[in-house]
């Protein structure tokens, strides 16, 4: 025991205790590094989730306003369709006649 005590390791060198202690320190440092990396990664994930939630909220507001605009447009279209069917049929017939003459004129020029 006197030889080991003079070596400065208090007799632990012969039993292998310092080897296990060094390995524990190395593993503890490795674990500390991994925990630090996981912590920074989780903070980044939290920040990204907050940004995505903000973007989804803005998109929800945009869809709500678009839905309101579409609803108003559909209301106007419904009002227009309740109008005189005779006028609408007359306009469609005039348009069809115009298209027919344009096509006839194009074929005649060839």
PDB file of N, CA and C in Angstrom:
ATOM      1  N   UNK A   1       0.844  -1.189   0.000  1.00  0.00           N
ATOM      2  CA  UNK A   1       0.000   0.000   0.000  1.00  0.00           C
ATOM      3  C   UNK A   1       0.883   1.243   0.000  1.00  0.00           C
ATOM      4  N   UNK A   2       2.024   1.148   0.578  1.00  0.00           N
ATOM      5  CA  UNK A   2       2.920   2.299   0.636  1.00  0.00           C
ATOM      6  C   UNK A   2       3.397   2.720  -0.721  1.00  0.00           C
ATOM      7  N   UNK A   3       3.617   1.772  -1.632  1.00  0.00           N
ATOM      8  CA  UNK A   3       4.066   2.126  -2.976  1.00  0.00           C
ATOM      9  C   UNK A   3       2.977   2.841  -3.768  1.00  0.00           C
ATOM     10  N   UNK A   4       1.781   2.361  -3.610  1.00  0.00           N
ATOM     11  CA  UNK A   4       0.683   2.973  -4.345  1.00  0.00           C
ATOM     12  C   UNK A   4       0.384   4.358  -3.802  1.00  0.00           C
ATOM     13  N   UNK A   5       0.524   4.537  -2.497  1.00  0.00           N
ATOM     14  CA  UNK A   5       0.246   5.848  -1.903  1.00  0.00           C
ATOM     15  C   UNK A   5       1.288   6.862  -2.320  1.00  0.00           C
ATOM     16  N   UNK A   6       2.507   6.416  -2.510  1.00  0.00           N
ATOM     17  CA  UNK A   6       3.538   7.345  -2.945  1.00  0.00           C
ATOM     18  C   UNK A   6       3.381   7.720  -4.407  1.00  0.00           C
ATOM     19  N   UNK A   7       2.653   6.935  -5.149  1.00  0.00           N
ATOM     20  CA  UNK A   7       2.416   7.230  -6.556  1.00  0.00           C
ATOM     21  C   UNK A   7       1.421   8.378  -6.731  1.00  0.00           C
ATOM     22  N   UNK A   8       0.666   8.731  -5.687  1.00  0.00           N
ATOM     23  CA  UNK A   8      -0.260   9.858  -5.776  1.00  0.00           C
ATOM     24  C   UNK A   8      -1.676   9.452  -6.102  1.00  0.00           C
ATOM     25  N   UNK A   9      -1.943   8.185  -6.272  1.00  0.00           N
ATOM     26  CA  UNK A   9      -3.295   7.746  -6.627  1.00  0.00           C
ATOM     27  C   UNK A   9      -4.015   7.123  -5.444  1.00  0.00           C
ATOM     28  N   UNK A  10      -3.414   7.184  -4.288  1.00  0.00           N
ATOM     29  CA  UNK A  10      -4.012   6.695  -3.055  1.00  0.00           C
ATOM     30  C   UNK A  10      -4.394   5.228  -3.141  1.00  0.00           C
ATOM     31  N   UNK A  11      -3.685   4.449  -3.884  1.00  0.00           N
ATOM     32  CA  UNK A  11      -3.911   3.012  -3.928  1.00  0.00           C
ATOM     33  C   UNK A  11      -4.973   2.577  -4.905  1.00  0.00           C
ATOM     34  N   UNK A  12      -5.511   3.475  -5.719  1.00  0.00           N
ATOM     35  CA  UNK A  12      -6.569   3.109  -6.655  1.00  0.00           C
ATOM     36  C   UNK A  12      -6.031   2.592  -7.975  1.00  0.00           C
ATOM     37  N   UNK A  13      -4.780   2.816  -8.255  1.00  0.00           N
ATOM     38  CA  UNK A  13      -4.206   2.385  -9.527  1.00  0.00           C
ATOM     39  C   UNK A  13      -4.197   0.874  -9.626  1.00  0.00           C
ATOM     40  N   UNK A  14      -3.849   0.223  -8.560  1.00  0.00           N
ATOM     41  CA  UNK A  14      -3.787  -1.230  -8.596  1.00  0.00           C
ATOM     42  C   UNK A  14      -5.158  -1.841  -8.774  1.00  0.00           C
ATOM     43  N   UNK A  15      -6.195  -1.219  -8.247  1.00  0.00           N
ATOM     44  CA  UNK A  15      -7.533  -1.797  -8.344  1.00  0.00           C
ATOM     45  C   UNK A  15      -8.232  -1.426  -9.644  1.00  0.00           C
ATOM     46  N   UNK A  16      -7.708  -0.522 -10.422  1.00  0.00           N
ATOM     47  CA  UNK A  16      -8.319  -0.133 -11.687  1.00  0.00           C
ATOM     48  C   UNK A  16      -9.393   0.922 -11.516  1.00  0.00           C
ATOM     49  N   UNK A  17      -9.504   1.517 -10.357  1.00  0.00           N
ATOM     50  CA  UNK A  17     -10.555   2.501 -10.094  1.00  0.00           C
ATOM     51  C   UNK A  17     -10.368   3.761 -10.935  1.00  0.00           C
ATOM     52  N   UNK A  18      -9.146   4.213 -11.109  1.00  0.00           N
ATOM     53  CA  UNK A  18      -8.927   5.440 -11.876  1.00  0.00           C
ATOM     54  C   UNK A  18      -9.289   5.241 -13.342  1.00  0.00           C
ATOM     55  N   UNK A  19      -9.133   4.056 -13.878  1.00  0.00           N
ATOM     56  CA  UNK A  19      -9.519   3.778 -15.260  1.00  0.00           C
ATOM     57  C   UNK A  19     -11.023   3.907 -15.409  1.00  0.00           C
ATOM     58  N   UNK A  20     -11.763   3.356 -14.445  1.00  0.00           N
ATOM     59  CA  UNK A  20     -13.224   3.464 -14.492  1.00  0.00           C
ATOM     60  C   UNK A  20     -13.673   4.903 -14.279  1.00  0.00           C
ATOM     61  N   UNK A  21     -12.975   5.624 -13.419  1.00  0.00           N
ATOM     62  CA  UNK A  21     -13.319   7.015 -13.161  1.00  0.00           C
ATOM     63  C   UNK A  21     -13.077   7.859 -14.407  1.00  0.00           C
ATOM     64  N   UNK A  22     -11.977   7.632 -15.111  1.00  0.00           N
ATOM     65  CA  UNK A  22     -11.702   8.362 -16.356  1.00  0.00           C
ATOM     66  C   UNK A  22     -12.732   8.032 -17.423  1.00  0.00           C
ATOM     67  N   UNK A  23     -13.123   6.780 -17.510  1.00  0.00           N
ATOM     68  CA  UNK A  23     -14.138   6.379 -18.479  1.00  0.00           C
ATOM     69  C   UNK A  23     -15.481   7.019 -18.135  1.00  0.00           C
ATOM     70  N   UNK A  24     -15.810   7.061 -16.845  1.00  0.00           N
ATOM     71  CA  UNK A  24     -17.051   7.716 -16.419  1.00  0.00           C
ATOM     72  C   UNK A  24     -17.029   9.203 -16.755  1.00  0.00           C
ATOM     73  N   UNK A  25     -15.895   9.845 -16.546  1.00  0.00           N
ATOM     74  CA  UNK A  25     -15.773  11.261 -16.883  1.00  0.00           C
ATOM     75  C   UNK A  25     -15.934  11.485 -18.384  1.00  0.00           C
ATOM     76  N   UNK A  26     -15.330  10.605 -19.162  1.00  0.00           N
ATOM     77  CA  UNK A  26     -15.432  10.710 -20.620  1.00  0.00           C
ATOM     78  C   UNK A  26     -16.877  10.498 -21.074  1.00  0.00           C
ATOM     79  N   UNK A  27     -17.536   9.501 -20.525  1.00  0.00           N
ATOM     80  CA  UNK A  27     -18.931   9.232 -20.878  1.00  0.00           C
ATOM     81  C   UNK A  27     -19.848  10.360 -20.397  1.00  0.00           C
ATOM     82  N   UNK A  28     -19.538  10.924 -19.219  1.00  0.00           N
ATOM     83  CA  UNK A  28     -20.329  12.041 -18.709  1.00  0.00           C
ATOM     84  C   UNK A  28     -20.205  13.250 -19.626  1.00  0.00           C
ATOM     85  N   UNK A  29     -19.001  13.521 -20.082  1.00  0.00           N
ATOM     86  CA  UNK A  29     -18.789  14.645 -20.999  1.00  0.00           C
ATOM     87  C   UNK A  29     -19.498  14.401 -22.332  1.00  0.00           C
ATOM     88  N   UNK A  30     -19.445  13.164 -22.813  1.00  0.00           N
ATOM     89  CA  UNK A  30     -20.140  12.809 -24.053  1.00  0.00           C
ATOM     90  C   UNK A  30     -21.644  12.995 -23.889  1.00  0.00           C
ATOM     91  N   UNK A  31     -22.167  12.549 -22.750  1.00  0.00           N
ATOM     92  CA  UNK A  31     -23.591  12.700 -22.473  1.00  0.00           C
ATOM     93  C   UNK A  31     -23.970  14.169 -22.357  1.00  0.00           C
ATOM     94  N   UNK A  32     -23.123  14.971 -21.731  1.00  0.00           N
ATOM     95  CA  UNK A  32     -23.370  16.402 -21.586  1.00  0.00           C
ATOM     96  C   UNK A  32     -23.433  17.064 -22.967  1.00  0.00           C
ATOM     97  N   UNK A  33     -22.544  16.664 -23.868  1.00  0.00           N
ATOM     98  CA  UNK A  33     -22.534  17.209 -25.224  1.00  0.00           C
ATOM     99  C   UNK A  33     -23.815  16.837 -25.975  1.00  0.00           C
ATOM    100  N   UNK A  34     -24.236  15.576 -25.819  1.00  0.00           N
ATOM    101  CA  UNK A  34     -25.457  15.130 -26.504  1.00  0.00           C
ATOM    102  C   UNK A  34     -26.687  15.829 -25.952  1.00  0.00           C
ATOM    103  N   UNK A  35     -26.739  16.011 -24.633  1.00  0.00           N
ATOM    104  CA  UNK A  35     -27.878  16.703 -24.028  1.00  0.00           C
ATOM    105  C   UNK A  35     -27.919  18.153 -24.500  1.00  0.00           C
ATOM    106  N   UNK A  36     -26.771  18.791 -24.605  1.00  0.00           N
ATOM    107  CA  UNK A  36     -26.712  20.161 -25.090  1.00  0.00           C
ATOM    108  C   UNK A  36     -27.201  20.247 -26.537  1.00  0.00           C
ATOM    109  N   UNK A  37     -26.800  19.276 -27.353  1.00  0.00           N
ATOM    110  CA  UNK A  37     -27.249  19.273 -28.756  1.00  0.00           C
ATOM    111  C   UNK A  37     -28.753  19.053 -28.841  1.00  0.00           C
ATOM    112  N   UNK A  38     -29.284  18.152 -28.028  1.00  0.00           N
ATOM    113  CA  UNK A  38     -30.724  17.891 -28.036  1.00  0.00           C
ATOM    114  C   UNK A  38     -31.490  19.113 -27.543  1.00  0.00           C
ATOM    115  N   UNK A  39     -30.938  19.809 -26.553  1.00  0.00           N
ATOM    116  CA  UNK A  39     -31.585  21.017 -26.037  1.00  0.00           C
ATOM    117  C   UNK A  39     -31.666  22.090 -27.108  1.00  0.00           C
ATOM    118  N   UNK A  40     -30.557  22.321 -27.812  1.00  0.00           N
ATOM    119  CA  UNK A  40     -30.575  23.352 -28.856  1.00  0.00           C
ATOM    120  C   UNK A  40     -31.510  22.952 -29.998  1.00  0.00           C
ATOM    121  N   UNK A  41     -31.547  21.656 -30.314  1.00  0.00           N
ATOM    122  CA  UNK A  41     -32.443  21.182 -31.362  1.00  0.00           C
ATOM    123  C   UNK A  41     -33.902  21.360 -30.955  1.00  0.00           C
ATOM    124  N   UNK A  42     -34.227  21.065 -29.701  1.00  0.00           N
ATOM    125  CA  UNK A  42     -35.611  21.228 -29.250  1.00  0.00           C
ATOM    126  C   UNK A  42     -36.007  22.702 -29.221  1.00  0.00           C
ATOM    127  N   UNK A  43     -35.076  23.589 -28.899  1.00  0.00           N
ATOM    128  CA  UNK A  43     -35.373  25.024 -28.933  1.00  0.00           C
ATOM    129  C   UNK A  43     -35.639  25.468 -30.369  1.00  0.00           C
ATOM    130  N   UNK A  44     -34.840  24.980 -31.309  1.00  0.00           N
ATOM    131  CA  UNK A  44     -35.066  25.314 -32.725  1.00  0.00           C
ATOM    132  C   UNK A  44     -36.400  24.772 -33.212  1.00  0.00           C
ATOM    133  N   UNK A  45     -36.758  23.562 -32.778  1.00  0.00           N
ATOM    134  CA  UNK A  45     -38.049  22.985 -33.170  1.00  0.00           C
ATOM    135  C   UNK A  45     -39.185  23.833 -32.612  1.00  0.00           C
ATOM    136  N   UNK A  46     -39.057  24.269 -31.357  1.00  0.00           N
ATOM    137  CA  UNK A  46     -40.085  25.128 -30.764  1.00  0.00           C
ATOM    138  C   UNK A  46     -40.249  26.433 -31.517  1.00  0.00           C
ATOM    139  N   UNK A  47     -39.139  27.027 -31.923  1.00  0.00           N
ATOM    140  CA  UNK A  47     -39.191  28.272 -32.691  1.00  0.00           C
ATOM    141  C   UNK A  47     -39.869  28.039 -34.038  1.00  0.00           C
ATOM    142  N   UNK A  48     -39.523  26.947 -34.682  1.00  0.00           N
ATOM    143  CA  UNK A  48     -40.124  26.631 -35.981  1.00  0.00           C
ATOM    144  C   UNK A  48     -41.626  26.372 -35.847  1.00  0.00           C
ATOM    145  N   UNK A  49     -42.024  25.688 -34.783  1.00  0.00           N
ATOM    146  CA  UNK A  49     -43.449  25.431 -34.555  1.00  0.00           C
ATOM    147  C   UNK A  49     -44.195  26.741 -34.349  1.00  0.00           C
ATOM    148  N   UNK A  50     -43.614  27.673 -33.604  1.00  0.00           N
ATOM    149  CA  UNK A  50     -44.260  28.978 -33.407  1.00  0.00           C
ATOM    150  C   UNK A  50     -44.418  29.715 -34.725  1.00  0.00           C
ATOM    151  N   UNK A  51     -43.377  29.676 -35.563  1.00  0.00           N
ATOM    152  CA  UNK A  51     -43.455  30.341 -36.871  1.00  0.00           C
ATOM    153  C   UNK A  51     -44.514  29.693 -37.753  1.00  0.00           C
ATOM    154  N   UNK A  52     -44.564  28.360 -37.744  1.00  0.00           N
ATOM    155  CA  UNK A  52     -45.558  27.655 -38.564  1.00  0.00           C
ATOM    156  C   UNK A  52     -46.976  27.947 -38.076  1.00  0.00           C
ATOM    157  N   UNK A  53     -47.177  28.004 -36.752  1.00  0.00           N
ATOM    158  CA  UNK A  53     -48.503  28.330 -36.221  1.00  0.00           C
ATOM    159  C   UNK A  53     -48.919  29.741 -36.617  1.00  0.00           C
ATOM    160  N   UNK A  54     -47.968  30.672 -36.599  1.00  0.00           N
ATOM    161  CA  UNK A  54     -48.270  32.042 -37.010  1.00  0.00           C
ATOM    162  C   UNK A  54     -48.664  32.072 -38.490  1.00  0.00           C
ATOM    163  N   UNK A  55     -47.923  31.326 -39.320  1.00  0.00           N
ATOM    164  CA  UNK A  55     -48.218  31.281 -40.747  1.00  0.00           C
ATOM    165  C   UNK A  55     -49.591  30.644 -41.002  1.00  0.00           C
ATOM    166  N   UNK A  56     -49.912  29.585 -40.250  1.00  0.00           N
ATOM    167  CA  UNK A  56     -51.222  28.946 -40.405  1.00  0.00           C
ATOM    168  C   UNK A  56     -52.348  29.876 -39.984  1.00  0.00           C
ATOM    169  N   UNK A  57     -52.121  30.652 -38.948  1.00  0.00           N
ATOM    170  CA  UNK A  57     -53.132  31.612 -38.505  1.00  0.00           C
ATOM    171  C   UNK A  57     -53.381  32.663 -39.585  1.00  0.00           C
ATOM    172  N   UNK A  58     -52.307  33.173 -40.181  1.00  0.00           N
ATOM    173  CA  UNK A  58     -52.453  34.151 -41.260  1.00  0.00           C
ATOM    174  C   UNK A  58     -53.165  33.538 -42.464  1.00  0.00           C
ATOM    175  N   UNK A  59     -52.840  32.280 -42.775  1.00  0.00           N
ATOM    176  CA  UNK A  59     -53.480  31.610 -43.907  1.00  0.00           C
ATOM    177  C   UNK A  59     -54.966  31.395 -43.620  1.00  0.00           C
ATOM    178  N   UNK A  60     -55.292  31.080 -42.371  1.00  0.00           N
ATOM    179  CA  UNK A  60     -56.689  30.904 -41.993  1.00  0.00           C
ATOM    180  C   UNK A  60     -57.454  32.205 -42.179  1.00  0.00           C
ATOM    181  N   UNK A  61     -56.848  33.317 -41.773  1.00  0.00           N
ATOM    182  CA  UNK A  61     -57.489  34.616 -41.968  1.00  0.00           C
ATOM    183  C   UNK A  61     -57.686  34.926 -43.454  1.00  0.00           C
ATOM    184  N   UNK A  62     -56.680  34.590 -44.269  1.00  0.00           N
ATOM    185  CA  UNK A  62     -56.803  34.817 -45.719  1.00  0.00           C
ATOM    186  C   UNK A  62     -57.925  33.979 -46.304  1.00  0.00           C
ATOM    187  N   UNK A  63     -58.024  32.719 -45.880  1.00  0.00           N
ATOM    188  CA  UNK A  63     -59.095  31.857 -46.392  1.00  0.00           C
ATOM    189  C   UNK A  63     -60.465  32.364 -45.945  1.00  0.00           C
ATOM    190  N   UNK A  64     -60.551  32.883 -44.729  1.00  0.00           N
ATOM    191  CA  UNK A  64     -61.828  33.436 -44.266  1.00  0.00           C
ATOM    192  C   UNK A  64     -62.242  34.620 -45.120  1.00  0.00           C
ATOM    193  N   UNK A  65     -61.301  35.509 -45.410  1.00  0.00           N
ATOM    194  CA  UNK A  65     -61.650  36.681 -46.223  1.00  0.00           C
ATOM    195  C   UNK A  65     -61.996  36.267 -47.650  1.00  0.00           C
ATOM    196  N   UNK A  66     -61.283  35.270 -48.174  1.00  0.00           N
ATOM    197  CA  UNK A  66     -61.591  34.779 -49.519  1.00  0.00           C
ATOM    198  C   UNK A  66     -62.956  34.109 -49.555  1.00  0.00           C
ATOM    199  N   UNK A  67     -63.275  33.369 -48.479  1.00  0.00           N
ATOM    200  CA  UNK A  67     -64.593  32.743 -48.397  1.00  0.00           C
ATOM    201  C   UNK A  67     -65.700  33.777 -48.378  1.00  0.00           C
ATOM    202  N   UNK A  68     -65.472  34.882 -47.662  1.00  0.00           N
ATOM    203  CA  UNK A  68     -66.465  35.957 -47.649  1.00  0.00           C
ATOM    204  C   UNK A  68     -66.639  36.575 -49.017  1.00  0.00           C
ATOM    205  N   UNK A  69     -65.537  36.791 -49.726  1.00  0.00           N
ATOM    206  CA  UNK A  69     -65.598  37.352 -51.068  1.00  0.00           C
ATOM    207  C   UNK A  69     -66.320  36.399 -52.022  1.00  0.00           C
ATOM    208  N   UNK A  70     -66.021  35.104 -51.904  1.00  0.00           N
ATOM    209  CA  UNK A  70     -66.670  34.116 -52.756  1.00  0.00           C
ATOM    210  C   UNK A  70     -68.162  34.037 -52.448  1.00  0.00           C
ATOM    211  N   UNK A  71     -68.510  34.134 -51.168  1.00  0.00           N
ATOM    212  CA  UNK A  71     -69.925  34.120 -50.797  1.00  0.00           C
ATOM    213  C   UNK A  71     -70.670  35.304 -51.386  1.00  0.00           C
ATOM    214  N   UNK A  72     -70.038  36.479 -51.347  1.00  0.00           N
ATOM    215  CA  UNK A  72     -70.665  37.668 -51.932  1.00  0.00           C
ATOM    216  C   UNK A  72     -70.825  37.505 -53.442  1.00  0.00           C
ATOM    217  N   UNK A  73     -69.829  36.950 -54.087  1.00  0.00           N
ATOM    218  CA  UNK A  73     -69.900  36.734 -55.536  1.00  0.00           C
ATOM    219  C   UNK A  73     -71.006  35.743 -55.883  1.00  0.00           C
ATOM    220  N   UNK A  74     -71.109  34.686 -55.101  1.00  0.00           N
ATOM    221  CA  UNK A  74     -72.165  33.698 -55.357  1.00  0.00           C
ATOM    222  C   UNK A  74     -73.545  34.318 -55.141  1.00  0.00           C
ATOM    223  N   UNK A  75     -73.653  35.207 -54.167  1.00  0.00           N
ATOM    224  CA  UNK A  75     -74.921  35.904 -53.946  1.00  0.00           C
ATOM    225  C   UNK A  75     -75.299  36.757 -55.139  1.00  0.00           C
ATOM    226  N   UNK A  76     -74.332  37.465 -55.695  1.00  0.00           N
ATOM    227  CA  UNK A  76     -74.594  38.281 -56.885  1.00  0.00           C
ATOM    228  C   UNK A  76     -74.982  37.408 -58.079  1.00  0.00           C
ATOM    229  N   UNK A  77     -74.302  36.277 -58.208  1.00  0.00           N
ATOM    230  CA  UNK A  77     -74.611  35.360 -59.305  1.00  0.00           C
ATOM    231  C   UNK A  77     -76.023  34.800 -59.154  1.00  0.00           C
ATOM    232  N   UNK A  78     -76.419  34.483 -57.928  1.00  0.00           N
ATOM    233  CA  UNK A  78     -77.771  33.992 -57.674  1.00  0.00           C
ATOM    234  C   UNK A  78     -78.801  35.068 -58.028  1.00  0.00           C
ATOM    235  N   UNK A  79     -78.497  36.304 -57.659  1.00  0.00           N
ATOM    236  CA  UNK A  79     -79.399  37.411 -57.982  1.00  0.00           C
ATOM    237  C   UNK A  79     -79.506  37.593 -59.491  1.00  0.00           C
ATOM    238  N   UNK A  80     -78.380  37.462 -60.173  1.00  0.00           N
ATOM    239  CA  UNK A  80     -78.368  37.605 -61.622  1.00  0.00           C
ATOM    240  C   UNK A  80     -79.157  36.484 -62.287  1.00  0.00           C
ATOM    241  N   UNK A  81     -79.048  35.284 -61.743  1.00  0.00           N
ATOM    242  CA  UNK A  81     -79.748  34.157 -62.366  1.00  0.00           C
ATOM    243  C   UNK A  81     -81.249  34.216 -62.123  1.00  0.00           C
ATOM    244  N   UNK A  82     -81.687  34.929 -61.104  1.00  0.00           N
ATOM    245  CA  UNK A  82     -83.127  35.073 -60.846  1.00  0.00           C
ATOM    246  C   UNK A  82     -83.776  36.088 -61.784  1.00  0.00           C
ATOM    247  N   UNK A  83     -82.952  36.815 -62.509  1.00  0.00           N
ATOM    248  CA  UNK A  83     -83.465  37.856 -63.404  1.00  0.00           C
ATOM    249  C   UNK A  83     -84.189  37.257 -64.596  1.00  0.00           C
ATOM    250  N   UNK A  84     -84.433  38.070 -65.545  1.00  0.00           N
ATOM    251  CA  UNK A  84     -85.198  37.695 -66.729  1.00  0.00           C
ATOM    252  C   UNK A  84     -84.456  36.633 -67.535  1.00  0.00           C
ATOM    253  N   UNK A  85     -85.078  35.493 -67.699  1.00  0.00           N
ATOM    254  CA  UNK A  85     -84.507  34.418 -68.503  1.00  0.00           C
ATOM    255  C   UNK A  85     -84.584  34.743 -69.995  1.00  0.00           C
ATOM    256  N   UNK A  86     -85.510  35.549 -70.384  1.00  0.00           N
ATOM    257  CA  UNK A  86     -85.683  35.904 -71.791  1.00  0.00           C
ATOM    258  C   UNK A  86     -84.495  36.721 -72.285  1.00  0.00           C
ATOM    259  N   UNK A  87     -84.047  37.686 -71.488  1.00  0.00           N
ATOM    260  CA  UNK A  87     -82.895  38.490 -71.874  1.00  0.00           C
ATOM    261  C   UNK A  87     -81.649  37.620 -71.998  1.00  0.00           C
ATOM    262  N   UNK A  88     -81.464  36.741 -71.055  1.00  0.00           N
ATOM    263  CA  UNK A  88     -80.291  35.869 -71.068  1.00  0.00           C
ATOM    264  C   UNK A  88     -80.307  34.966 -72.302  1.00  0.00           C
ATOM    265  N   UNK A  89     -81.461  34.405 -72.620  1.00  0.00           N
ATOM    266  CA  UNK A  89     -81.581  33.549 -73.803  1.00  0.00           C
ATOM    267  C   UNK A  89     -81.342  34.347 -75.078  1.00  0.00           C
ATOM    268  N   UNK A  90     -81.819  35.576 -75.131  1.00  0.00           N
ATOM    269  CA  UNK A  90     -81.620  36.433 -76.302  1.00  0.00           C
ATOM    270  C   UNK A  90     -80.136  36.750 -76.486  1.00  0.00           C
ATOM    271  N   UNK A  91     -79.448  37.082 -75.393  1.00  0.00           N
ATOM    272  CA  UNK A  91     -78.019  37.368 -75.475  1.00  0.00           C
ATOM    273  C   UNK A  91     -77.222  36.140 -75.924  1.00  0.00           C
ATOM    274  N   UNK A  92     -77.608  34.988 -75.450  1.00  0.00           N
ATOM    275  CA  UNK A  92     -76.906  33.760 -75.861  1.00  0.00           C
ATOM    276  C   UNK A  92     -77.125  33.464 -77.337  1.00  0.00           C
ATOM    277  N   UNK A  93     -78.326  33.692 -77.819  1.00  0.00           N
ATOM    278  CA  UNK A  93     -78.623  33.453 -79.236  1.00  0.00           C
ATOM    279  C   UNK A  93     -77.843  34.438 -80.114  1.00  0.00           C
ATOM    280  N   UNK A  94     -77.755  35.693 -79.701  1.00  0.00           N
ATOM    281  CA  UNK A  94     -77.003  36.688 -80.471  1.00  0.00           C
ATOM    282  C   UNK A  94     -75.513  36.337 -80.483  1.00  0.00           C
ATOM    283  N   UNK A  95     -74.997  35.894 -79.373  1.00  0.00           N
ATOM    284  CA  UNK A  95     -73.598  35.498 -79.302  1.00  0.00           C
ATOM    285  C   UNK A  95     -73.328  34.283 -80.204  1.00  0.00           C
ATOM    286  N   UNK A  96     -74.211  33.297 -80.163  1.00  0.00           N
ATOM    287  CA  UNK A  96     -74.048  32.115 -81.013  1.00  0.00           C
ATOM    288  C   UNK A  96     -74.104  32.508 -82.492  1.00  0.00           C
ATOM    289  N   UNK A  97     -75.010  33.399 -82.848  1.00  0.00           N
ATOM    290  CA  UNK A  97     -75.124  33.866 -84.231  1.00  0.00           C
ATOM    291  C   UNK A  97     -73.862  34.601 -84.656  1.00  0.00           C
ATOM    292  N   UNK A  98     -73.321  35.429 -83.780  1.00  0.00           N
ATOM    293  CA  UNK A  98     -72.082  36.148 -84.064  1.00  0.00           C
ATOM    294  C   UNK A  98     -70.924  35.179 -84.295  1.00  0.00           C
ATOM    295  N   UNK A  99     -70.799  34.179 -83.423  1.00  0.00           N
ATOM    296  CA  UNK A  99     -69.730  33.180 -83.574  1.00  0.00           C
ATOM    297  C   UNK A  99     -69.908  32.422 -84.881  1.00  0.00           C
ATOM    298  N   UNK A 100     -71.145  32.073 -85.234  1.00  0.00           N
ATOM    299  CA  UNK A 100     -71.412  31.365 -86.479  1.00  0.00           C
ATOM    300  C   UNK A 100     -70.964  32.190 -87.690  1.00  0.00           C
ATOM    301  N   UNK A 101     -71.280  33.483 -87.704  1.00  0.00           N
ATOM    302  CA  UNK A 101     -70.871  34.333 -88.824  1.00  0.00           C
ATOM    303  C   UNK A 101     -69.355  34.509 -88.888  1.00  0.00           C
ATOM    304  N   UNK A 102     -68.702  34.609 -87.744  1.00  0.00           N
ATOM    305  CA  UNK A 102     -67.242  34.740 -87.730  1.00  0.00           C
ATOM    306  C   UNK A 102     -66.609  33.477 -88.304  1.00  0.00           C
ATOM    307  N   UNK A 103     -67.081  32.318 -87.906  1.00  0.00           N
ATOM    308  CA  UNK A 103     -66.534  31.056 -88.424  1.00  0.00           C
ATOM    309  C   UNK A 103     -66.828  30.935 -89.917  1.00  0.00           C
ATOM    310  N   UNK A 104     -68.062  31.301 -90.352  1.00  0.00           N
ATOM    311  CA  UNK A 104     -68.419  31.250 -91.769  1.00  0.00           C
ATOM    312  C   UNK A 104     -67.512  32.169 -92.587  1.00  0.00           C
ATOM    313  N   UNK A 105     -67.238  33.368 -92.065  1.00  0.00           N
ATOM    314  CA  UNK A 105     -66.391  34.332 -92.750  1.00  0.00           C
ATOM    315  C   UNK A 105     -64.959  33.816 -92.865  1.00  0.00           C
ATOM    316  N   UNK A 106     -64.425  33.169 -91.798  1.00  0.00           N
ATOM    317  CA  UNK A 106     -63.066  32.615 -91.822  1.00  0.00           C
ATOM    318  C   UNK A 106     -62.973  31.487 -92.851  1.00  0.00           C
ATOM    319  N   UNK A 107     -63.979  30.632 -92.908  1.00  0.00           N
ATOM    320  CA  UNK A 107     -63.968  29.528 -93.873  1.00  0.00           C
ATOM    321  C   UNK A 107     -64.104  30.065 -95.298  1.00  0.00           C
ATOM    322  N   UNK A 108     -64.908  31.094 -95.505  1.00  0.00           N
ATOM    323  CA  UNK A 108     -65.129  31.661 -96.836  1.00  0.00           C
ATOM    324  C   UNK A 108     -63.839  32.301 -97.381  1.00  0.00           C
ATOM    325  N   UNK A 109     -62.986  32.880 -96.522  1.00  0.00           N
ATOM    326  CA  UNK A 109     -61.761  33.526 -96.949  1.00  0.00           C
ATOM    327  C   UNK A 109     -60.686  32.525 -97.363  1.00  0.00           C
ATOM    328  N   UNK A 110     -60.770  31.332 -96.953  1.00  0.00           N
ATOM    329  CA  UNK A 110     -59.765  30.327 -97.312  1.00  0.00           C
ATOM    330  C   UNK A 110     -59.966  29.948 -98.700  1.00  0.00           C
TER     331      UNK A 110
END
